[in-house]
Amino acid sequence: MHIIELKERQDISENIKLSRKYAQLGNFLKELKKKELPLTVIEAVNNDIEAINSIPQTESGLTKSVTQKQAKIIKLLEKELKIVPINYYRNLWTALGLSVFGLPIGSIFGLTFRNGGLLGIGLPIGMLIGIVVGLQMDKKAFEEGRQLAIEIKD
């Protein structure tokens, strides 16, 4: 069994955002085809692609559906096979660094110096910690051959 193709859509060229997302998903699927995937993963990916292909071209929610299905497929690959796109962990850990490390560090500075304005000083520190952790995880995924040769934007 193999991963099915996205249906070609002629009318989306007018919508730049949709065209970009649709092309990105197509390229992402091409990269997936290069990997040996279990049958259960292929079936799940095909179900999501069939759902996208079944949406009429005039449907206004096509952009949202493409984005959601792509995110679902990426999450499935990461969870089941630890396969990720380029900079997946960096993007994930940047946000986590802000919330998990940045806010507590900022709170500590603010409380220590009794100045609420220092709360913001922790955010760049947390972001930096998150980026470093994410880059290390991305490097490890690359070295282990678990990284797809595509970066997902948005």
Steps between C-alpha positions, in 0.01 A plus 500: 500500500622852428408856591243648264547827312332831570239585240616768257304820541511764230289768665711547812772699323305820573529440874873537574481375859305189400727433202808516722352271767370253241839485323677458834274207589568345159875533552465359852319195360776451240757490782286251693496267202879470531466344847405146591174545691284242678166415341303659786676834451447489123130431551465791744683738263287381206180561698607860561596553135169350383319742731684794342443367148126470568461869588357699207732763353252773581502411869628791709631272775751323274797699636405414857447132412839476326672658801320276751556178308869579446545568872318175580727300268814660647380425853428138403846455346671653801301292747514165318836511320688802639529630141487880483548782247798736518488734803197322650648485849644852481157642424334289768755579770512873426139529614554260789810691609303822520227352717683231698824687570447865407197583712632337821843661457337838440278451804803422715674819382184702558443366850866515599538864406136592578457633150228352277665655198776242522254224409589558135868435557435129535329463163810533280693278741229233476482536124876453473487189719219362284685568175818331629309191618304484172811535284669219691197274447485591129871419465449163668202422272714587194791285615266206562336537156162594647476839332311564177671724244233769522427787737137570579421872517195635686 
